[in-house]
Amino acid sequence: QLQLQESGPGLVKPSETLSLTCTVSSGSISSNNFQWGWVRQPPGRGLEWIGDVFYTGGTSYNPSLKTRVTISVDKSKDLLSLRLDSVTAADTAVYYCTRRVPNTSLRDSWGQGTLVTVSS
Amino acid sequence: QSALTQPASVSGSPGQSITISCTGTSSDVGNNNHVSWYQQHPGKVPKLMIYDVSNRPSGVSSRFSGSKSGNTASLTISGLQAEDEADYYCNSYTSSNTWVFGGGTKLTVL
């Protein structure tokens, strides 16, 4: 059973960079051409898609975050990464890493999520 | 891109059926069949209930079903049970190669 686990700082200062990683276990990030991505959820609010990275290395981002976000994979370490620049309090959220089957909406694996608070 | 439109809340009694709508545009819901639905209990990870409009992942109860007509997708839960009380979110692929979620619907089982 594939497992995803997010990790990173729980507190980030405004204007700084949020960096998270997602470790893939009981599976490989480079197997079967899955697509990997991030979804976030501000406290008490709904889900927001951040972006996906494809097995080709290409990426797709939420237009509202596109200028600040970078998603990448390190296949040698089975790591998925998220970088969000110039954060504000509005970026406070639980961040989830996910896996999706290509050419479907089957986003079948989610990490447990990690809360990141943006505050000075 | 704008969030898909869902009712803020719906309710039903045990045993009844309810339907949650998810309205988008011809650039998302109406443009393809990559619409999915998630169930989320408080403090828990979202759980995929329906993908590609009407497909159930392994292990999801047959009481959950999905459909689509034009720019509106729907999730129907039949034989409502207390454990179905949760937040539900729709999600759609868009013509811009992005994904968009609905605002979420709180289901209350009376």
GROMACS .gro file of C-alpha atoms in nm:
model
  230
    1GLN     CA    1   0.000   0.000   0.000
    2LEU     CA    2   0.154   0.326  -0.117
    3GLN     CA    3   0.219   0.577   0.159
    4LEU     CA    4   0.280   0.947   0.128
    5GLN     CA    5   0.420   1.158   0.410
    6GLU     CA    6   0.458   1.535   0.405
    7SER     CA    7   0.727   1.708   0.605
    8GLY     CA    8   0.861   2.057   0.653
    9PRO     CA    9   0.848   2.362   0.881
   10GLY     CA   10   0.518   2.420   1.055
   11LEU     CA   11   0.582   2.794   1.080
   12VAL     CA   12   0.700   3.028   0.808
   13LYS     CA   13   0.742   3.405   0.829
   14PRO     CA   14   0.558   3.636   0.589
   15SER     CA   15   0.748   3.712   0.265
   16GLU     CA   16   0.964   3.403   0.311
   17THR     CA   17   0.956   3.073   0.119
   18LEU     CA   18   0.751   2.770   0.217
   19SER     CA   19   0.927   2.443   0.137
   20LEU     CA   20   0.771   2.101   0.185
   21THR     CA   21   0.870   1.751   0.083
   22CYS     CA   22   0.663   1.439   0.042
   23THR     CA   23   0.824   1.100   0.092
   24VAL     CA   24   0.685   0.810  -0.108
   25SER     CA   25   0.712   0.468   0.051
   26SER     CA   26   0.590   0.120  -0.034
   27GLY     CA   27   0.613   0.232  -0.395
   28SER     CA   28   0.826   0.441  -0.626
   29ILE     CA   29   0.768   0.792  -0.748
   30SER     CA   30   0.907   0.694  -1.087
   31SER     CA   31   0.696   0.384  -1.138
   32ASN     CA   32   0.397   0.345  -1.366
   33ASN     CA   33   0.401   0.703  -1.483
   34PHE     CA   34   0.177   0.835  -1.210
   35GLN     CA   35   0.132   1.209  -1.170
   36TRP     CA   36   0.212   1.373  -0.840
   37GLY     CA   37   0.079   1.691  -0.691
   38TRP     CA   38  -0.021   1.913  -0.403
   39VAL     CA   39  -0.357   2.024  -0.265
   40ARG     CA   40  -0.407   2.260   0.029
   41GLN     CA   41  -0.686   2.349   0.268
   42PRO     CA   42  -0.691   2.668   0.479
   43PRO     CA   43  -0.834   2.614   0.827
   44GLY     CA   44  -1.212   2.586   0.814
   45ARG     CA   45  -1.220   2.628   0.438
   46GLY     CA   46  -1.231   2.422   0.119
   47LEU     CA   47  -0.976   2.235  -0.089
   48GLU     CA   48  -0.754   2.416  -0.338
   49TRP     CA   49  -0.547   2.245  -0.607
   50ILE     CA   50  -0.191   2.381  -0.614
   51GLY     CA   51  -0.036   2.188  -0.901
   52ASP     CA   52   0.085   1.861  -1.049
   53VAL     CA   53   0.411   1.730  -1.190
   54PHE     CA   54   0.397   1.474  -1.468
   55TYR     CA   55   0.617   1.173  -1.526
   56THR     CA   56   0.769   1.361  -1.819
   57GLY     CA   57   0.884   1.630  -1.577
   58GLY     CA   58   0.632   1.881  -1.701
   59THR     CA   59   0.421   2.077  -1.456
   60SER     CA   60   0.080   2.236  -1.431
   61TYR     CA   61  -0.004   2.499  -1.171
   62ASN     CA   62  -0.308   2.678  -1.033
   63PRO     CA   63  -0.315   3.009  -1.224
   64SER     CA   64  -0.363   3.199  -0.899
   65LEU     CA   65  -0.035   3.059  -0.761
   66LYS     CA   66   0.163   3.009  -1.079
   67THR     CA   67   0.406   3.297  -1.028
   68ARG     CA   68   0.505   3.174  -0.680
   69VAL     CA   69   0.499   2.795  -0.693
   70THR     CA   70   0.743   2.525  -0.801
   71ILE     CA   71   0.673   2.152  -0.783
   72SER     CA   72   0.944   1.898  -0.859
   73VAL     CA   73   1.037   1.535  -0.807
   74ASP     CA   74   1.365   1.371  -0.711
   75LYS     CA   75   1.330   1.021  -0.853
   76SER     CA   76   1.652   0.899  -0.693
   77LYS     CA   77   1.514   0.974  -0.347
   78ASP     CA   78   1.141   0.914  -0.413
   79LEU     CA   79   1.073   1.271  -0.303
   80LEU     CA   80   0.811   1.519  -0.419
   81SER     CA   81   0.876   1.883  -0.334
   82LEU     CA   82   0.674   2.201  -0.308
   83ARG     CA   83   0.815   2.551  -0.299
   84LEU     CA   84   0.592   2.855  -0.250
   85ASP     CA   85   0.759   3.195  -0.253
   86SER     CA   86   0.663   3.522  -0.087
   87VAL     CA   87   0.407   3.371   0.147
   88THR     CA   88   0.138   3.563   0.332
   89ALA     CA   89  -0.112   3.470   0.600
   90ALA     CA   90  -0.345   3.358   0.321
   91ASP     CA   91  -0.108   3.067   0.256
   92THR     CA   92  -0.173   2.922   0.601
   93ALA     CA   93  -0.320   2.581   0.533
   94VAL     CA   94  -0.291   2.206   0.562
   95TYR     CA   95  -0.086   2.091   0.265
   96TYR     CA   96  -0.146   1.745   0.115
   97CYS     CA   97   0.065   1.558  -0.138
   98THR     CA   98  -0.123   1.333  -0.377
   99ARG     CA   99  -0.086   1.077  -0.652
  100ARG     CA  100  -0.306   1.067  -0.961
  101VAL     CA  101  -0.348   0.808  -1.235
  102PRO     CA  102  -0.274   0.976  -1.571
  103ASN     CA  103  -0.564   1.061  -1.798
  104THR     CA  104  -0.814   1.017  -1.516
  105SER     CA  105  -0.940   1.207  -1.213
  106LEU     CA  106  -0.838   0.914  -0.995
  107ARG     CA  107  -0.634   1.098  -0.731
  108ASP     CA  108  -0.621   0.789  -0.519
  109SER     CA  109  -0.343   0.845  -0.266
  110TRP     CA  110  -0.312   1.132  -0.022
  111GLY     CA  111  -0.066   1.205   0.254
  112GLN     CA  112  -0.189   1.280   0.604
  113GLY     CA  113  -0.132   1.649   0.548
  114THR     CA  114   0.088   1.899   0.726
  115LEU     CA  115  -0.023   2.231   0.872
  116VAL     CA  116   0.186   2.530   0.773
  117THR     CA  117   0.120   2.858   0.951
  118VAL     CA  118   0.246   3.186   0.809
  119SER     CA  119   0.308   3.427   1.091
  120SER     CA  120   0.580   3.652   1.224
  121GLN     CA  121  -1.032   3.001  -1.280
  122SER     CA  122  -1.335   3.014  -1.055
  123ALA     CA  123  -1.431   2.749  -0.804
  124LEU     CA  124  -1.709   2.514  -0.905
  125THR     CA  125  -2.043   2.597  -0.743
  126GLN     CA  126  -2.184   2.363  -0.481
  127PRO     CA  127  -2.467   2.419  -0.232
  128ALA     CA  128  -2.327   2.514   0.106
  129SER     CA  129  -2.534   2.252   0.283
  130VAL     CA  130  -2.776   1.968   0.226
  131SER     CA  131  -2.954   1.743   0.471
  132GLY     CA  132  -3.151   1.422   0.479
  133SER     CA  133  -3.286   1.160   0.713
  134PRO     CA  134  -3.143   0.811   0.749
  135GLY     CA  135  -3.253   0.588   0.465
  136GLN     CA  136  -3.332   0.874   0.231
  137SER     CA  137  -3.144   0.973  -0.083
  138ILE     CA  138  -2.977   1.309  -0.137
  139THR     CA  139  -2.806   1.470  -0.434
  140ILE     CA  140  -2.528   1.727  -0.428
  141SER     CA  141  -2.481   1.937  -0.739
  142CYS     CA  142  -2.158   2.081  -0.877
  143THR     CA  143  -2.197   2.348  -1.142
  144GLY     CA  144  -1.913   2.461  -1.361
  145THR     CA  145  -1.875   2.587  -1.715
  146SER     CA  146  -1.809   2.462  -2.064
  147SER     CA  147  -1.438   2.501  -1.984
  148ASP     CA  148  -1.437   2.252  -1.699
  149VAL     CA  149  -1.727   2.023  -1.600
  150GLY     CA  150  -1.891   2.054  -1.940
  151ASN     CA  151  -1.567   2.003  -2.128
  152ASN     CA  152  -1.460   1.653  -2.018
  153ASN     CA  153  -1.545   1.352  -1.803
  154HIS     CA  154  -1.270   1.400  -1.544
  155VAL     CA  155  -1.496   1.495  -1.255
  156SER     CA  156  -1.441   1.347  -0.911
  157TRP     CA  157  -1.597   1.368  -0.566
  158TYR     CA  158  -1.433   1.359  -0.223
  159GLN     CA  159  -1.573   1.297   0.122
  160GLN     CA  160  -1.401   1.463   0.418
  161HIS     CA  161  -1.481   1.408   0.781
  162PRO     CA  162  -1.364   1.673   1.030
  163GLY     CA  163  -0.989   1.661   1.080
  164LYS     CA  164  -0.948   1.380   0.829
  165VAL     CA  165  -0.788   1.337   0.489
  166PRO     CA  166  -1.021   1.371   0.188
  167LYS     CA  167  -1.139   1.035   0.057
  168LEU     CA  168  -1.208   0.978  -0.312
  169MET     CA  169  -1.564   0.854  -0.361
  170ILE     CA  170  -1.622   0.896  -0.735
  171TYR     CA  171  -1.385   0.955  -1.026
  172ASP     CA  172  -1.439   1.026  -1.395
  173VAL     CA  173  -1.802   1.127  -1.332
  174SER     CA  174  -1.943   0.790  -1.229
  175ASN     CA  175  -1.670   0.543  -1.136
  176ARG     CA  176  -1.630   0.417  -0.781
  177PRO     CA  177  -1.283   0.328  -0.649
  178SER     CA  178  -1.247  -0.013  -0.493
  179GLY     CA  179  -1.400  -0.023  -0.146
  180VAL     CA  180  -1.645   0.263  -0.189
  181SER     CA  181  -2.006   0.173  -0.114
  182SER     CA  182  -2.245   0.133  -0.407
  183ARG     CA  183  -2.473   0.377  -0.225
  184PHE     CA  184  -2.258   0.650  -0.378
  185SER     CA  185  -2.311   0.730  -0.744
  186GLY     CA  186  -2.218   1.011  -0.980
  187SER     CA  187  -2.356   1.159  -1.298
  188LYS     CA  188  -2.321   1.461  -1.522
  189SER     CA  189  -2.543   1.664  -1.747
  190GLY     CA  190  -2.401   1.957  -1.938
  191ASN     CA  191  -2.205   2.180  -1.704
  192THR     CA  192  -2.340   2.021  -1.385
  193ALA     CA  193  -2.215   1.709  -1.212
  194SER     CA  194  -2.404   1.539  -0.933
  195LEU     CA  195  -2.327   1.307  -0.644
  196THR     CA  196  -2.613   1.095  -0.514
  197ILE     CA  197  -2.604   0.910  -0.185
  198SER     CA  198  -2.880   0.657  -0.137
  199GLY     CA  199  -2.983   0.487   0.186
  200LEU     CA  200  -2.835   0.773   0.388
  201GLN     CA  201  -2.644   0.667   0.699
  202ALA     CA  202  -2.518   0.863   0.997
  203GLU     CA  203  -2.158   0.799   0.890
  204ASP     CA  204  -2.222   0.981   0.563
  205GLU     CA  205  -2.235   1.311   0.751
  206ALA     CA  206  -1.929   1.497   0.621
  207ASP     CA  207  -1.813   1.763   0.379
  208TYR     CA  208  -1.818   1.677   0.010
  209TYR     CA  209  -1.610   1.837  -0.264
  210CYS     CA  210  -1.627   1.805  -0.640
  211ASN     CA  211  -1.319   1.845  -0.859
  212SER     CA  212  -1.291   1.889  -1.233
  213TYR     CA  213  -1.023   1.902  -1.497
  214THR     CA  214  -1.027   2.214  -1.711
  215SER     CA  215  -0.952   2.299  -2.071
  216SER     CA  216  -0.641   2.482  -1.947
  217ASN     CA  217  -0.485   2.159  -1.821
  218THR     CA  218  -0.555   2.255  -1.460
  219TRP     CA  219  -0.787   2.130  -1.187
  220VAL     CA  220  -1.052   2.319  -0.991
  221PHE     CA  221  -1.243   2.222  -0.677
  222GLY     CA  222  -1.592   2.312  -0.570
  223GLY     CA  223  -1.647   2.517  -0.257
  224GLY     CA  224  -1.771   2.215  -0.064
  225THR     CA  225  -2.107   2.098   0.070
  226LYS     CA  226  -2.181   2.009   0.430
  227LEU     CA  227  -2.407   1.706   0.452
  228THR     CA  228  -2.611   1.674   0.769
  229VAL     CA  229  -2.788   1.350   0.850
  230LEU     CA  230  -3.091   1.443   1.056
   0.00000   0.00000   0.00000
